[in-house]
Amino acid sequence: MTRRLNVVGAVIVSEERVLAAKRGPAGSLPNMWEFPGGKVEDGESPQEALAREILEELLVEIRVGEQVITTTHDYEFGAVTLTTYYCELRSGDPQLTEHAAVCWLAPEELLSVEWAPADIPTVERVRADSRTR
């Protein structure tokens, strides 16, 4: 039976730039870029999980906004269903606690890094949304 993971990701936007986080060299999907976030725990809404994960991972507070997209991708380790949300930075500057690096990219620069496959539909939607704003 395939392992199924429900995760959430934050498309944190500040000054028309989007935060990208680079996974470390160890573990799954080494050195790939992602929208930070994590697993939804029992009893949490996706939005609550996302705010908690971002506080734990980046030591910043966010306001979770509208949903961007939900997608499922099959990896060797299981099927990941990722729901991403546009988020606003409320306080703090992102700190590295789990990621190897973070950077702020303009929407047209998002394809300059190698994204984890599950994050690519979000990248495409964010780029499309930025052209209509």
mmCIF file of C-alpha atoms in Angstrom:
data_model
loop_
_atom_site.group_PDB
_atom_site.id
_atom_site.type_symbol
_atom_site.label_atom_id
_atom_site.label_comp_id
_atom_site.label_asym_id
_atom_site.label_seq_id
_atom_site.Cartn_x
_atom_site.Cartn_y
_atom_site.Cartn_z
ATOM 1 C CA MET A 1 0.000 0.000 0.000
ATOM 2 C CA THR A 2 1.262 3.441 -0.935
ATOM 3 C CA ARG A 3 2.061 5.780 1.934
ATOM 4 C CA ARG A 4 -0.049 8.957 1.703
ATOM 5 C CA LEU A 5 1.021 12.298 3.131
ATOM 6 C CA ASN A 6 -1.133 15.420 3.362
ATOM 7 C CA VAL A 7 1.056 18.495 3.543
ATOM 8 C CA VAL A 8 0.638 22.248 3.273
ATOM 9 C CA GLY A 9 2.981 24.832 1.785
ATOM 10 C CA ALA A 10 3.272 28.603 2.188
ATOM 11 C CA VAL A 11 3.631 30.929 -0.775
ATOM 12 C CA ILE A 12 4.929 33.798 1.349
ATOM 13 C CA VAL A 13 4.789 37.041 -0.621
ATOM 14 C CA SER A 14 6.575 40.208 0.441
ATOM 15 C CA GLU A 15 7.262 43.249 -1.736
ATOM 16 C CA GLU A 16 6.151 41.284 -4.832
ATOM 17 C CA ARG A 17 8.701 38.526 -4.174
ATOM 18 C CA VAL A 18 8.057 34.926 -3.158
ATOM 19 C CA LEU A 19 10.013 32.988 -0.537
ATOM 20 C CA ALA A 20 11.654 29.766 -1.728
ATOM 21 C CA ALA A 21 13.336 27.325 0.657
ATOM 22 C CA LYS A 22 16.082 24.855 -0.270
ATOM 23 C CA ARG A 23 15.972 21.402 1.273
ATOM 24 C CA GLY A 24 19.181 20.122 2.849
ATOM 25 C CA PRO A 25 21.510 17.546 1.252
ATOM 26 C CA ALA A 26 20.297 14.706 3.517
ATOM 27 C CA GLY A 27 16.852 13.167 3.459
ATOM 28 C CA SER A 28 14.271 13.055 0.719
ATOM 29 C CA LEU A 29 14.469 15.395 -2.272
ATOM 30 C CA PRO A 30 17.970 16.663 -1.396
ATOM 31 C CA ASN A 31 18.859 20.215 -2.438
ATOM 32 C CA MET A 32 15.534 20.816 -4.172
ATOM 33 C CA TRP A 33 13.567 24.008 -3.594
ATOM 34 C CA GLU A 34 10.101 24.069 -2.086
ATOM 35 C CA PHE A 35 7.434 26.242 -0.570
ATOM 36 C CA PRO A 36 8.030 25.751 3.164
ATOM 37 C CA GLY A 37 5.451 23.969 5.246
ATOM 38 C CA GLY A 38 4.768 20.468 6.488
ATOM 39 C CA LYS A 39 2.294 17.837 7.618
ATOM 40 C CA VAL A 40 -1.186 18.539 8.883
ATOM 41 C CA GLU A 41 -1.540 16.973 12.342
ATOM 42 C CA ASP A 42 -4.741 15.389 13.656
ATOM 43 C CA GLY A 43 -7.170 18.042 14.860
ATOM 44 C CA GLU A 44 -5.540 20.882 12.890
ATOM 45 C CA SER A 45 -7.007 22.769 9.979
ATOM 46 C CA PRO A 46 -4.634 23.130 7.024
ATOM 47 C CA GLN A 47 -4.283 26.825 7.834
ATOM 48 C CA GLU A 48 -3.423 26.137 11.497
ATOM 49 C CA ALA A 49 -0.881 23.518 10.437
ATOM 50 C CA LEU A 50 0.734 25.918 8.000
ATOM 51 C CA ALA A 51 1.072 28.727 10.551
ATOM 52 C CA ARG A 52 2.555 26.268 13.070
ATOM 53 C CA GLU A 53 4.993 24.741 10.576
ATOM 54 C CA ILE A 54 6.254 28.117 9.360
ATOM 55 C CA LEU A 55 6.797 29.296 12.935
ATOM 56 C CA GLU A 56 8.747 26.080 13.666
ATOM 57 C CA GLU A 57 10.751 26.029 10.406
ATOM 58 C CA LEU A 58 11.450 29.722 9.789
ATOM 59 C CA LEU A 59 10.711 31.386 13.154
ATOM 60 C CA VAL A 60 8.283 33.860 11.571
ATOM 61 C CA GLU A 61 4.576 34.506 11.934
ATOM 62 C CA ILE A 62 2.375 34.501 8.855
ATOM 63 C CA ARG A 63 -1.207 35.263 7.940
ATOM 64 C CA VAL A 64 -2.581 32.446 5.809
ATOM 65 C CA GLY A 65 -4.665 33.699 2.900
ATOM 66 C CA GLU A 66 -6.378 32.154 -0.089
ATOM 67 C CA GLN A 67 -5.590 28.684 -1.370
ATOM 68 C CA VAL A 68 -3.339 28.546 -4.431
ATOM 69 C CA ILE A 69 -3.730 24.923 -5.567
ATOM 70 C CA THR A 70 -3.901 21.307 -4.383
ATOM 71 C CA THR A 71 -1.880 18.701 -6.231
ATOM 72 C CA THR A 72 -0.769 15.116 -5.677
ATOM 73 C CA HIS A 73 2.611 13.760 -6.718
ATOM 74 C CA ASP A 74 3.846 10.168 -6.428
ATOM 75 C CA TYR A 75 7.370 9.912 -5.066
ATOM 76 C CA GLU A 76 9.373 6.763 -4.259
ATOM 77 C CA PHE A 77 8.536 7.234 -0.565
ATOM 78 C CA GLY A 78 4.794 7.750 -1.121
ATOM 79 C CA ALA A 79 2.056 9.951 -2.539
ATOM 80 C CA VAL A 80 2.178 13.565 -1.379
ATOM 81 C CA THR A 81 -0.919 15.738 -1.577
ATOM 82 C CA LEU A 82 0.241 19.330 -1.279
ATOM 83 C CA THR A 83 -2.122 22.239 -0.700
ATOM 84 C CA THR A 84 -0.498 25.650 -0.968
ATOM 85 C CA TYR A 85 -1.749 28.996 0.296
ATOM 86 C CA TYR A 86 -0.759 32.572 -0.335
ATOM 87 C CA CYS A 87 0.641 33.956 2.918
ATOM 88 C CA GLU A 88 1.695 37.317 4.271
ATOM 89 C CA LEU A 89 4.681 37.767 6.573
ATOM 90 C CA ARG A 90 3.379 39.240 9.842
ATOM 91 C CA SER A 91 6.548 39.368 11.947
ATOM 92 C CA GLY A 92 10.176 38.315 11.864
ATOM 93 C CA ASP A 93 12.752 37.551 9.212
ATOM 94 C CA PRO A 94 13.044 33.944 8.004
ATOM 95 C CA GLN A 95 15.729 32.003 9.889
ATOM 96 C CA LEU A 96 17.279 28.712 8.788
ATOM 97 C CA THR A 97 16.329 25.915 11.187
ATOM 98 C CA GLU A 98 15.636 23.056 8.761
ATOM 99 C CA HIS A 99 16.448 24.368 5.287
ATOM 100 C CA ALA A 100 19.869 24.835 3.703
ATOM 101 C CA ALA A 101 18.929 28.241 2.268
ATOM 102 C CA VAL A 102 16.057 30.590 1.555
ATOM 103 C CA CYS A 103 15.729 33.291 -1.064
ATOM 104 C CA TRP A 104 13.172 35.794 -2.297
ATOM 105 C CA LEU A 105 12.356 35.486 -5.992
ATOM 106 C CA ALA A 106 10.224 37.604 -8.278
ATOM 107 C CA PRO A 107 7.539 35.488 -9.979
ATOM 108 C CA GLU A 108 9.433 35.609 -13.277
ATOM 109 C CA GLU A 109 12.542 34.249 -11.474
ATOM 110 C CA LEU A 110 10.813 31.222 -9.920
ATOM 111 C CA LEU A 111 12.024 28.853 -12.638
ATOM 112 C CA SER A 112 15.663 29.767 -11.908
ATOM 113 C CA VAL A 113 15.827 27.111 -9.152
ATOM 114 C CA GLU A 114 15.111 23.363 -9.192
ATOM 115 C CA TRP A 115 11.736 22.787 -7.523
ATOM 116 C CA ALA A 116 10.505 19.593 -5.906
ATOM 117 C CA PRO A 117 8.041 18.034 -8.368
ATOM 118 C CA ALA A 118 4.983 18.493 -6.115
ATOM 119 C CA ASP A 119 5.695 22.245 -5.950
ATOM 120 C CA ILE A 120 5.851 22.833 -9.717
ATOM 121 C CA PRO A 121 2.071 23.294 -10.222
ATOM 122 C CA THR A 122 2.156 25.987 -7.522
ATOM 123 C CA VAL A 123 5.087 27.692 -9.263
ATOM 124 C CA GLU A 124 3.100 27.729 -12.507
ATOM 125 C CA ARG A 125 -0.019 29.123 -10.797
ATOM 126 C CA VAL A 126 1.932 31.829 -8.939
ATOM 127 C CA ARG A 127 3.583 32.898 -12.201
ATOM 128 C CA ALA A 128 0.194 33.006 -13.965
ATOM 129 C CA ASP A 129 -1.433 34.907 -11.077
ATOM 130 C CA SER A 130 1.359 37.505 -11.099
ATOM 131 C CA ARG A 131 0.682 38.278 -14.761
ATOM 132 C CA THR A 132 -2.984 39.043 -14.046
ATOM 133 C CA ARG A 133 -2.420 41.352 -11.070
#
